XYZ file of C-alpha atoms in Angstrom:
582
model
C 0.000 0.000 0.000
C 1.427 3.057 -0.969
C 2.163 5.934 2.060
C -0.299 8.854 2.001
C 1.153 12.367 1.843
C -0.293 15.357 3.771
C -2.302 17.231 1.558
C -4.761 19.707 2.834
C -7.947 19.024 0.578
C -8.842 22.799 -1.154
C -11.214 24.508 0.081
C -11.917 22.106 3.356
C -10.851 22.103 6.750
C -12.415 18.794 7.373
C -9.599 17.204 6.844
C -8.905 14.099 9.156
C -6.197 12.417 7.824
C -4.642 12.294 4.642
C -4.911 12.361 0.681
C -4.481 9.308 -1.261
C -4.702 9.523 -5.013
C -5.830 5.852 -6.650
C -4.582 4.641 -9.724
C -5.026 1.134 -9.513
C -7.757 0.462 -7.172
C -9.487 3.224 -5.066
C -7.513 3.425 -1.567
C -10.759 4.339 0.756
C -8.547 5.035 4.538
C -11.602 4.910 6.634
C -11.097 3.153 10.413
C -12.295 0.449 11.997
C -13.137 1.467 15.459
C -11.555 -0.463 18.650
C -13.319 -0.722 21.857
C -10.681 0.686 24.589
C -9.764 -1.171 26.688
C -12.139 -1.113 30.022
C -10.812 1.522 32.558
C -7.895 2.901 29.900
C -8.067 5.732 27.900
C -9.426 5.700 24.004
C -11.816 7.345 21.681
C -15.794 7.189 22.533
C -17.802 4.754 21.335
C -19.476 7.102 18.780
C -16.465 8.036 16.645
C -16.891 5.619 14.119
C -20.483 6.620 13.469
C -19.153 10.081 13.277
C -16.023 9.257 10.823
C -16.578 10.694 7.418
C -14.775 9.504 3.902
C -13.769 12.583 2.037
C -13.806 12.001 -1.768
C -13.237 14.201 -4.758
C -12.907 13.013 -8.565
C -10.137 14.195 -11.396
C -12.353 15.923 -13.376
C -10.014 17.163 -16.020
C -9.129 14.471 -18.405
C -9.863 10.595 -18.154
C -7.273 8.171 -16.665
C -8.541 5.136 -19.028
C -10.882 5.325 -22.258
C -12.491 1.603 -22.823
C -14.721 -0.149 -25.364
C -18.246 0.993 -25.715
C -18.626 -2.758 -24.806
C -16.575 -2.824 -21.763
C -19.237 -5.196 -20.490
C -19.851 -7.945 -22.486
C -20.924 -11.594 -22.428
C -20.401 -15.068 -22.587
C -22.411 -18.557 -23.462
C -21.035 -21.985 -23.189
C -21.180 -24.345 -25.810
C -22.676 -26.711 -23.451
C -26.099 -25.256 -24.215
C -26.403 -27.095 -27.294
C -25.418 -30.109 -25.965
C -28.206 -29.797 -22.745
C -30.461 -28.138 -25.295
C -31.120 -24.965 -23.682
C -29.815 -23.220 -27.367
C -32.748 -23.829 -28.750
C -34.859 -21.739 -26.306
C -32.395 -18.551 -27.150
C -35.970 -16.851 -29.435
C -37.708 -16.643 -26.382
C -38.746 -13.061 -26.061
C -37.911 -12.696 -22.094
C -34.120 -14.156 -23.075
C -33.499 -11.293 -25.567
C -35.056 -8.930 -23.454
C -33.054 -9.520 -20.676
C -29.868 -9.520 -23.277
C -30.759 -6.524 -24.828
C -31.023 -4.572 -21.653
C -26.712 -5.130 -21.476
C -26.203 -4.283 -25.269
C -24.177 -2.639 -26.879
C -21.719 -6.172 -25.651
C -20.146 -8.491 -27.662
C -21.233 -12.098 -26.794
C -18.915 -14.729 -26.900
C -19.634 -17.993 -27.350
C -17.132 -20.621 -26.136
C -16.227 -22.017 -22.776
C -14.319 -25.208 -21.949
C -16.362 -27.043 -24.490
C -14.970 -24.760 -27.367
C -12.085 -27.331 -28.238
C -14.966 -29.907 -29.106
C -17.128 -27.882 -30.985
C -17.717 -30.215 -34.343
C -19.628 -28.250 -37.275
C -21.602 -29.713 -40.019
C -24.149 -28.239 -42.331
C -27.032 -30.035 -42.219
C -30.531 -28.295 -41.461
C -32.538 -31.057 -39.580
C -31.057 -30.582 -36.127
C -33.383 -32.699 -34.421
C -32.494 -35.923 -35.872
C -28.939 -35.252 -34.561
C -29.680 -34.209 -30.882
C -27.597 -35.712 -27.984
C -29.190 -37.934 -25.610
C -32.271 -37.062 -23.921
C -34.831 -38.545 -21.501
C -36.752 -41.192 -23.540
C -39.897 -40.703 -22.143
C -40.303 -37.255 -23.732
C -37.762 -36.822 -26.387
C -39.730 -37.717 -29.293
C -42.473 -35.053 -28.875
C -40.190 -32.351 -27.504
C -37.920 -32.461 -30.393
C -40.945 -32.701 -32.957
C -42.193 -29.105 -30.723
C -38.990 -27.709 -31.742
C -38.988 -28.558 -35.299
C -42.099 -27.267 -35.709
C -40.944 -23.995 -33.861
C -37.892 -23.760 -36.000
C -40.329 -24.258 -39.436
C -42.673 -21.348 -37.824
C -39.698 -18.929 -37.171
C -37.832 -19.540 -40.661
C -41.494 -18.125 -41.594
C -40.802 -14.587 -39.831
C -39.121 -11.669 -41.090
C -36.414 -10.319 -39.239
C -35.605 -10.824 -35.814
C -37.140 -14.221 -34.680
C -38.838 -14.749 -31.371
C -41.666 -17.009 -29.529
C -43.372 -17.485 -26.460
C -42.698 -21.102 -25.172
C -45.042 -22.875 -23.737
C -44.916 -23.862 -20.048
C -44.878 -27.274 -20.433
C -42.164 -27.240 -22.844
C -39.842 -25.307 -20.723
C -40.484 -27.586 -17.829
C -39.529 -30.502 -19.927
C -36.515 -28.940 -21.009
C -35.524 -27.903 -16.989
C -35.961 -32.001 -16.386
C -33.435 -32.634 -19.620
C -31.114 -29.940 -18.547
C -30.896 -31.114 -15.243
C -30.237 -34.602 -16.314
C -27.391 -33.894 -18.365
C -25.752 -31.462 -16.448
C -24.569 -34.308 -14.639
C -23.219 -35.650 -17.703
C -21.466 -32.575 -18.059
C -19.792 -32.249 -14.546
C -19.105 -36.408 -14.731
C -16.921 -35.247 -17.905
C -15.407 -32.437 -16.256
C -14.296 -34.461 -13.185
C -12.857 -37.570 -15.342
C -11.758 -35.384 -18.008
C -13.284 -37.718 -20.582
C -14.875 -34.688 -22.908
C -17.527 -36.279 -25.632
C -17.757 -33.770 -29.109
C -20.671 -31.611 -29.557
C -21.780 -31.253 -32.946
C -23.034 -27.280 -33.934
C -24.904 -27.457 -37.098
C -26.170 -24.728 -39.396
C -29.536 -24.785 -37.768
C -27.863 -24.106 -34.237
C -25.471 -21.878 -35.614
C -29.115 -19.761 -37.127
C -30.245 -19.823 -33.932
C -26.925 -18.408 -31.932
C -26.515 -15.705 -34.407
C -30.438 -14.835 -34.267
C -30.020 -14.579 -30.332
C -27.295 -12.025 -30.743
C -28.782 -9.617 -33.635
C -32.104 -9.614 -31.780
C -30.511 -8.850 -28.568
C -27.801 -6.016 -30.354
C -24.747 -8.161 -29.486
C -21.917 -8.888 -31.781
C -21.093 -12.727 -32.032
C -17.196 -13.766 -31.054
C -17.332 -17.552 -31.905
C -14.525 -20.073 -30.717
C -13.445 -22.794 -32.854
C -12.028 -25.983 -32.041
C -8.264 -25.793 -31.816
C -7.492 -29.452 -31.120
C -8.547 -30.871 -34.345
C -5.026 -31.662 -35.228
C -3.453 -33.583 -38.525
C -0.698 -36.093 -38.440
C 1.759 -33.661 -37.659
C -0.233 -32.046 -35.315
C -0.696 -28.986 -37.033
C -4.171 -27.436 -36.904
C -6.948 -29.094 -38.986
C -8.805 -25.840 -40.390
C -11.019 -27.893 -42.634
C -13.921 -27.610 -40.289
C -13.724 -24.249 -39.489
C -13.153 -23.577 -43.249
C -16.487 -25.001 -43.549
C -18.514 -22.982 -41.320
C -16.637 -19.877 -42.415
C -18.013 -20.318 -45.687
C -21.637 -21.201 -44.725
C -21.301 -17.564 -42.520
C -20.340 -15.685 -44.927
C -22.886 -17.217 -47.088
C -25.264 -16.151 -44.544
C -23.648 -12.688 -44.372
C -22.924 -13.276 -40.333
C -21.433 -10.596 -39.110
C -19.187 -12.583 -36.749
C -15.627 -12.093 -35.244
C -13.362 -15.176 -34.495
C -11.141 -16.683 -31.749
C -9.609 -20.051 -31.350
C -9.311 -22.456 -29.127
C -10.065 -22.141 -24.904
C -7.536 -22.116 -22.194
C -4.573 -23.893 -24.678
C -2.094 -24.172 -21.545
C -4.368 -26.620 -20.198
C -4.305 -28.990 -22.576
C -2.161 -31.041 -20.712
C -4.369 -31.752 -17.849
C -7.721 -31.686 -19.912
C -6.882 -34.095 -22.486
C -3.394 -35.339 -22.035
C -2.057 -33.075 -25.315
C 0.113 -30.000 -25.581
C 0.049 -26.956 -27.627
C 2.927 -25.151 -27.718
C 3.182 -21.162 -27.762
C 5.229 -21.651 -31.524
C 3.145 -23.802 -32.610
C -0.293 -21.936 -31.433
C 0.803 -18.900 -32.751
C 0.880 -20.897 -36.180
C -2.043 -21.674 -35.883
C -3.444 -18.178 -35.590
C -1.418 -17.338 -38.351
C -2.995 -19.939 -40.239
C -6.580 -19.010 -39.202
C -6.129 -15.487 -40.097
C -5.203 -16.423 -43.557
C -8.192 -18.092 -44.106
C -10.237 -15.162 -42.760
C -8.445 -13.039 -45.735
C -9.588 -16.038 -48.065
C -12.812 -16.063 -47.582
C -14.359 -12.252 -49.007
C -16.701 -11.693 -46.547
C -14.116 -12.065 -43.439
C -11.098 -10.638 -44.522
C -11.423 -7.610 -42.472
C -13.002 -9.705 -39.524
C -11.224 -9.409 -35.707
C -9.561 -12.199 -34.514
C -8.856 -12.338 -30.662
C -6.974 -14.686 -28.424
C -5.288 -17.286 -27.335
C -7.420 -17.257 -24.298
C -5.215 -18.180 -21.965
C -6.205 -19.224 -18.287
C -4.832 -17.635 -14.961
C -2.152 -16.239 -15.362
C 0.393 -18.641 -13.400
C 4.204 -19.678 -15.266
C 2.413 -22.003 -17.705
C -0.152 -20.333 -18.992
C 2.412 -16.739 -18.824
C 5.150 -18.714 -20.643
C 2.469 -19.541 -23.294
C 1.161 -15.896 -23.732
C 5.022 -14.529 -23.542
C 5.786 -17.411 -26.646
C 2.570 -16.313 -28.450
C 2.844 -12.856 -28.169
C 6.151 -13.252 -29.468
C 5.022 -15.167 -32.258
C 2.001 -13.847 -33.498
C 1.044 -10.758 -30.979
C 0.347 -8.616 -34.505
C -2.126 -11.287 -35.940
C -4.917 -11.040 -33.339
C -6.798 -7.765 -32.699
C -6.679 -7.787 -28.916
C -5.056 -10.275 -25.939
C -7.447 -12.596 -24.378
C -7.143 -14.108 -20.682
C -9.217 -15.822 -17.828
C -9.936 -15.263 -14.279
C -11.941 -16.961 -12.172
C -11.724 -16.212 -8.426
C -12.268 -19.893 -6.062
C -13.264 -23.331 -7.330
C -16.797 -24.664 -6.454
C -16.212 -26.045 -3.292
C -16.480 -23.323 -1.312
C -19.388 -23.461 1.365
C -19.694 -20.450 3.130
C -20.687 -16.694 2.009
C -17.371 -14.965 3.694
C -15.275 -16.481 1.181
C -16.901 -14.074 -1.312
C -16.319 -11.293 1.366
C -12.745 -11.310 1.505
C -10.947 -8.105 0.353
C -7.295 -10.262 -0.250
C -9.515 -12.632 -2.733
C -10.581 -9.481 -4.411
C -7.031 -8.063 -4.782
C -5.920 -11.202 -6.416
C -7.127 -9.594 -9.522
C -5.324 -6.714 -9.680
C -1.963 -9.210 -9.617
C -3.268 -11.106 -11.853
C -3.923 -8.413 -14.682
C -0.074 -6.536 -14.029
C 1.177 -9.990 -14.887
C -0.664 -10.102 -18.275
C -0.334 -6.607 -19.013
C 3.573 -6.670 -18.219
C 4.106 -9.570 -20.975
C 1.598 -8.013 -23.773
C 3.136 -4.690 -23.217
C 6.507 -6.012 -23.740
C 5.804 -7.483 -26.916
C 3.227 -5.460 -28.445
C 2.523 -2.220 -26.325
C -0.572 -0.682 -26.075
C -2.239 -3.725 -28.071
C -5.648 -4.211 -26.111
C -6.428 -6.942 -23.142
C -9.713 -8.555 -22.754
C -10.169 -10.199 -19.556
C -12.359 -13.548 -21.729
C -13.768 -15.295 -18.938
C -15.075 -14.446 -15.663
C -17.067 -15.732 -13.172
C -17.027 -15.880 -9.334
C -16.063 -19.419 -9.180
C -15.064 -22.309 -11.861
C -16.841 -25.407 -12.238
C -20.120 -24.530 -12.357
C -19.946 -22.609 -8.978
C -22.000 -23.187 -5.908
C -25.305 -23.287 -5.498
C -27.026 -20.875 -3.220
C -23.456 -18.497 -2.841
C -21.737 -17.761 -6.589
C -26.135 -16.844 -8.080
C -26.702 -14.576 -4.557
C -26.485 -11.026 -3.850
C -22.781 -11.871 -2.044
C -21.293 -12.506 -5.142
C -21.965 -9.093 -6.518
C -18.909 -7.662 -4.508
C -16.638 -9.676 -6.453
C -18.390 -8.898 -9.843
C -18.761 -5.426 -9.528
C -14.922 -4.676 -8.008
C -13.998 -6.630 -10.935
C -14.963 -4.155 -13.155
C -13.889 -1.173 -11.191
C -10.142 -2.922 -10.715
C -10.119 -4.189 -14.694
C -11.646 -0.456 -15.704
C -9.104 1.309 -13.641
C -6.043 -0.400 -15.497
C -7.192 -0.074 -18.850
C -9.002 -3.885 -19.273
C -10.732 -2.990 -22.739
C -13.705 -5.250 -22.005
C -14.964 -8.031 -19.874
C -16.416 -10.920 -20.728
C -19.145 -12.272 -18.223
C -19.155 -16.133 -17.922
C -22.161 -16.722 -18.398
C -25.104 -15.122 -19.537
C -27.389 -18.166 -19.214
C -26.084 -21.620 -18.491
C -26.390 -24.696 -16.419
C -24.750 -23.914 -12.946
C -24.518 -21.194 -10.760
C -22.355 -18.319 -12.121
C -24.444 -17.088 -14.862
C -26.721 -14.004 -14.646
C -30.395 -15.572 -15.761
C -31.455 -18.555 -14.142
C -33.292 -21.411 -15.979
C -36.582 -20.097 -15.301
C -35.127 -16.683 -17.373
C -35.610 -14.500 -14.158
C -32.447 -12.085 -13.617
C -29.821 -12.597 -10.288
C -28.563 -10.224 -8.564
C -25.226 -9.723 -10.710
C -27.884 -9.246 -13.965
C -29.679 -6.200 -11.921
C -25.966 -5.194 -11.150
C -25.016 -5.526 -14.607
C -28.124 -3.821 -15.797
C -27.851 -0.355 -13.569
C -23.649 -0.464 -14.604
C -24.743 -0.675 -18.321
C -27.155 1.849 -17.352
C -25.272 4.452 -15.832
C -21.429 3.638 -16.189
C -19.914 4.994 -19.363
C -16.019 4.091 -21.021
C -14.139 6.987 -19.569
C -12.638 6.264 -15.933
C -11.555 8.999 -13.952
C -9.020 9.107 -10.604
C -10.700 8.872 -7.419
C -9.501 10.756 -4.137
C -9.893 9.809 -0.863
C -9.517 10.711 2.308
C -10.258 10.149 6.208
C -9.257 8.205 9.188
C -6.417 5.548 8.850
C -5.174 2.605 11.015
C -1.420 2.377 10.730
C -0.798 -1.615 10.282
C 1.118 -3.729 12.674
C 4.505 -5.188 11.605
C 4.146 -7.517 8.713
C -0.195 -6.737 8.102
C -1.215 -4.952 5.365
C -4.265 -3.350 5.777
C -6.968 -4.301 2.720
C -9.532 -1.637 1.504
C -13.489 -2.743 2.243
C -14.290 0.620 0.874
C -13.873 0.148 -2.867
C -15.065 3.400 -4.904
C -14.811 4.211 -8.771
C -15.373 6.621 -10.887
C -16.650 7.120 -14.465
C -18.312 9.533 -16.883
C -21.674 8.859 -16.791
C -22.824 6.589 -20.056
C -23.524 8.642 -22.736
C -26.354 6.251 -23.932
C -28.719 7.506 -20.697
C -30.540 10.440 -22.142
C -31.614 11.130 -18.582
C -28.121 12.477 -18.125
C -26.710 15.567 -20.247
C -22.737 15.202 -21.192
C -20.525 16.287 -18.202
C -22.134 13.890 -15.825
C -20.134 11.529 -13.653
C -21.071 8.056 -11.629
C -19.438 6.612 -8.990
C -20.100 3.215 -7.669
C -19.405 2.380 -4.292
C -18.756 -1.288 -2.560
C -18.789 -1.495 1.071
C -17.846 -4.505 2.843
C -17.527 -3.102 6.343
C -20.113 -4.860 8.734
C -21.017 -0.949 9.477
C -22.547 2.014 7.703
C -20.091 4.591 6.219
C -20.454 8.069 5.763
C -18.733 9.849 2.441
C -18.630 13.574 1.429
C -18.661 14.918 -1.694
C -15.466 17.644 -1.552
C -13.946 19.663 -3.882
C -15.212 19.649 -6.955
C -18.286 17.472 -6.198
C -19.241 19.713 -3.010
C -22.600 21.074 -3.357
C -23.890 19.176 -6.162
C -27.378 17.325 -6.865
C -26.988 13.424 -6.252
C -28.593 10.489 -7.495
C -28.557 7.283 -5.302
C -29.103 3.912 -6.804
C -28.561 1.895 -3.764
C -28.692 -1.942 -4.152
C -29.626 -3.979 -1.543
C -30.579 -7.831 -0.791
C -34.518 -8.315 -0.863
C -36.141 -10.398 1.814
C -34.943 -12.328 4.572
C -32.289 -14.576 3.525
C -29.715 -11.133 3.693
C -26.588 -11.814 1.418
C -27.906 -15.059 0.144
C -30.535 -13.231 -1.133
C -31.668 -14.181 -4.959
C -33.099 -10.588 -4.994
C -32.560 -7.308 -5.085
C -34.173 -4.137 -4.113
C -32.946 -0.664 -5.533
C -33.693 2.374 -3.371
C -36.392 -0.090 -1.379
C -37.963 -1.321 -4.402
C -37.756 -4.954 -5.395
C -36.301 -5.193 -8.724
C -38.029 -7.199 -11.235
C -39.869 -7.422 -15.001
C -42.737 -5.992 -15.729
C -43.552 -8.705 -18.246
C -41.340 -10.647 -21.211
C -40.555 -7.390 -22.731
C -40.739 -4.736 -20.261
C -37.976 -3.639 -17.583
C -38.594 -2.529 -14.280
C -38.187 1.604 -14.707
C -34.405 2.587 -12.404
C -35.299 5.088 -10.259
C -33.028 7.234 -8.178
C -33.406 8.667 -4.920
C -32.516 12.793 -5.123
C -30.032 13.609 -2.475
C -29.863 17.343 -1.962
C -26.641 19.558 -2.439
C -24.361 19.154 0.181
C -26.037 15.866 2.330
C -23.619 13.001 3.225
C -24.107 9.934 1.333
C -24.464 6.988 4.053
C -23.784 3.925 2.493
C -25.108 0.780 4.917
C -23.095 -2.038 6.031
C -22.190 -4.810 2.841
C -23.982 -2.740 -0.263
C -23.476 -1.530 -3.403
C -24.432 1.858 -4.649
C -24.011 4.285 -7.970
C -24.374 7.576 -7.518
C -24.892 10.332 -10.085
C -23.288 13.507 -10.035
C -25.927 15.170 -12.538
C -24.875 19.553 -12.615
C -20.937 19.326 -12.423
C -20.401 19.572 -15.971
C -16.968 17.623 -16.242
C -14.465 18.719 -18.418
C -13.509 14.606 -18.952
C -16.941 14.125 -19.564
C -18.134 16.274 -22.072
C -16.537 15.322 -25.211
């Protein structure tokens, strides 16, 4: 932690401690009180109730400008395989996608790397494995929903019926087991994509205003284990016949081949491959100007940051920005503090210097993408990674990837088996969608420096002292008409088991505020499944229709009290930023 200078704040004598200027992460210095000791000397009991945070934002120019967007999506290829792809027309699905566009939405996962295309039309007659006692008639029901949608103009969308989506909850349920049995014996069965599911994917993202990144299979390998293309030639061309609008990537996590399926790329020989795959791009009319992004490397320990270092090396020119993974704990965590802890937050911010440090010295300034992440791997755990508590993680993520440049960040998943994607398989939004939803809403590509100030604890010999405070600061999205140019948002995470009081200084003193404060609804607290924004419960109106966002006023000049383990974004709507207005 870097050492705070004495800096009196202009034009306040409310001063407490010192100034710390965040460029990384927001540094908030507020105290944790200590009960003195019985009988012994000490500050009352009150003080912490009384302790204000003193922030001010940089104003003047932007410390970061990122992708329109920075926020963007992910879907597993396991959905055709489970069959939940073929419920991606229903209206409340691309509803609930549209409200995060503009994203890009990629689609490929663990399951990218056995991703087998063929173009054949009748996708029902090669399904995977279903229960028998309903398979028949529930693949017949999709036919005949696929024959009434290639009927409609346009974007392409149904109502299913009730019955049909409780069927396909009992099918998904059923082979999600197959999945995880795979995952755990690391015997992975091929999943065939054909130009019918292929339709369907792309019709999911125009309807919804996404733009399509789709993974192909990088371990279909020739005798010399070079990269078979002939497949993805092959679906190139039936895109392009299409006119798909579609960007490319290849492969998923390549330095854990190894482990997955006992083979190993190298970093020479996956930057050929690259290579290779961007020369068929330039073949084939229609995609030679296309983006191609990767290698989608996984954490960033001395495999997979040998790997990058060998590709970047390689082939760091042929793709159009550096992809990587994150994902914070494995699935066998069990209890809500694990998603609470500010050190499992900060691994992040390691993680991403390490990446940066080896793209930068290779090809600098190219753009990162952080491709993958989720609270937890594997799934994640039911009743803790789909709650309110994992929103902490999810939203501190973005601040910490926003504040060093991250260009966008891919959300695994949108809607999935598990329990680290943002709809559930009754297509009603968690918590991190209504987080997701009021970022999109109000949080715009321009980041701006935080400052902070108040009450510090000096740390004992060898303890560092980790920031429950998080706060960060953006130009408020230019896509909210509610908001004129020169607005700024700050979002605010507070982990402290006690309320905290902040003060708008310096250039933010006196100014109308906007609270959207997000809270857990009900009784169940952090493992709450919903949310409530300024006291309202959040949720849809109907298939089509959004809940309307409204803010709570806070006059000019009134301390915003944030209560203990929230989240709030807060509008700063007449300061007319400099940053901000261009």
């Amino acid at each position: 932690m870097p050492k705070p200078t004495t800096c009196p704040f202009p034009g306040s004598s409310l001063w407490l401690a010192s100034v710390a200027l965040m460029v990384q992460s927001v540094i908030s210095t507020s105290s944790t009180y200590r009960r003195p000791a019985p009988g012994g000397g000490g500050k009352r009991t009150g003080l912490m109730e009384r302790t204000l945070i003193l922030l001010d934002v940089n104003t003047r120019s932007p410390v970061q400008v990122l992708n329109d967007n920075f926020l963007s999506l992910q879907l597993d290829p396991s959905i055709i395989k489970d069959g939940w792809l073929d419920f991606l027309s229903s209206k409340r699905l691309v509803t609930l996608a549209r409200g995060l566009s503009p994203a890009y939405l990629r689609f490929g996962g663990k399951r990218t790397d056995f991703l087998q295309f063929h173009n054949r039309k009748n996708h029902a007659k090669f399904r995977g494995p279903g229960p028998d006692h309903y398979l028949k008639n529930y693949e017949d029901d999709i036919v005949r929903s696929d024959i009434a949608l290639d009927k409609q103009r346009g974007c392409k969308l149904v109502n299913h019926p009730d019955m049909m989506l409780e069927l396909q909850r009992e099918k998904a349920a059923q082979m999600q087991l197959v999945l995880l049995k795979e995952q755990l014996s690391n015997l992975y069965s091929n999943i065939t994509i054909t130009a019918r599911s292929l339709d369907k994917l792309y019709n999911f993202a125009e309807c919804a205003g996404l733009h399509l990144v789709l993974g192909l299979n990088a371990l279909q390998r020739s005798p010399d284990f070079s990269w078979n293309s002939s497949s993805a030639l092959s679906l190139l061309k039936y895109s392009a016949g299409k006119k798909y609008n579609i960007s490319w990537e290849l492969g998923n996590e390549p330095n854990g081949y190894r482990s997955m399926v006992g083979q190993t790329v190298n970093s020479t020989q996956l930057a050929k491959d690259y290579t290779l795959l961007r020369t068929l791009l330039q073949s084939v009319r229609y995609y030679n100007r296309a983006h191609l992004y990767g290698p989608n490397s996984g954490l960033p320990r001395k495999n997979a940051i040998l790997l990058l270092d060998g590709f970047m090396k390689n082939a760091g020119s042929v793709v159009d920005a550096v992809t990587w993974q994150h994902y914070y704990m494995d699935s066998r965590v069990t209890k809500v503090e694990d998603f609470l802890k500010t050190r499992l937050l900060d691994t992040l911010t390691e993680q991403i210097t390490k990446v940066l440090k080896v793209v930068n010295s290779h090809a600098p300034g190219k753009k990162v993408w952080l491709g993958g992440v989720g609270p937890a791997w594997a799934g994640g755990t039911n009743n803790l990674s789909d709650t309110y508590a994992a929103g902490f993680l999810w939203l501190n993520t973005l601040g910490m990837a926003a504040m060093q440049g991250i260009d966008v960040v891919l959300r695994h998943s949108f809607f999935d088996y598990g329990y680290t994607h943002l709809v559930d398989q009754h297509f009603n939004p968690l918590p991190d969608y209504w987080f997701s939803l009021v970022f999109k809403r109000l949080v715009g590509p321009r980041v701006l420096a935080v400052r902070v100030a108040g009450l510090q604890r000096k740390p004992r010999p060898g303890r560092v002292i980790r920031d429950k405070l998080r706060i960060y600061a953006h130009c408020t999205s230019f896509h909210n008409h509610n908001y004129v140019r020169g607005s700024i948002t700050i979002y605010i995470i507070n982990l402290h088991r006690s309320r905290k009081k902040i003060k708008l200084a310096g250039t933010l003193r006196n100014k109308t505020v906007h609270q959207y404060l997000l809270q857990p609804y009900g009784t169940d607290g952090l493992h709450a499944r919903s949310v409530q924004l300024n006291g309202e419960k959040l949720l849809m109106v109907d298939n089509e229709t959004f809940p309307e966002l409204k803010p709570q006023t806070l006059r000019s000049g009134r301390t915003i009290a944030m209560p203990p383990m929230t989240i709030g974004f807060y509008v700063i709507k007449n300061i007319n930023a400099y940053a901000c207005r261009r």
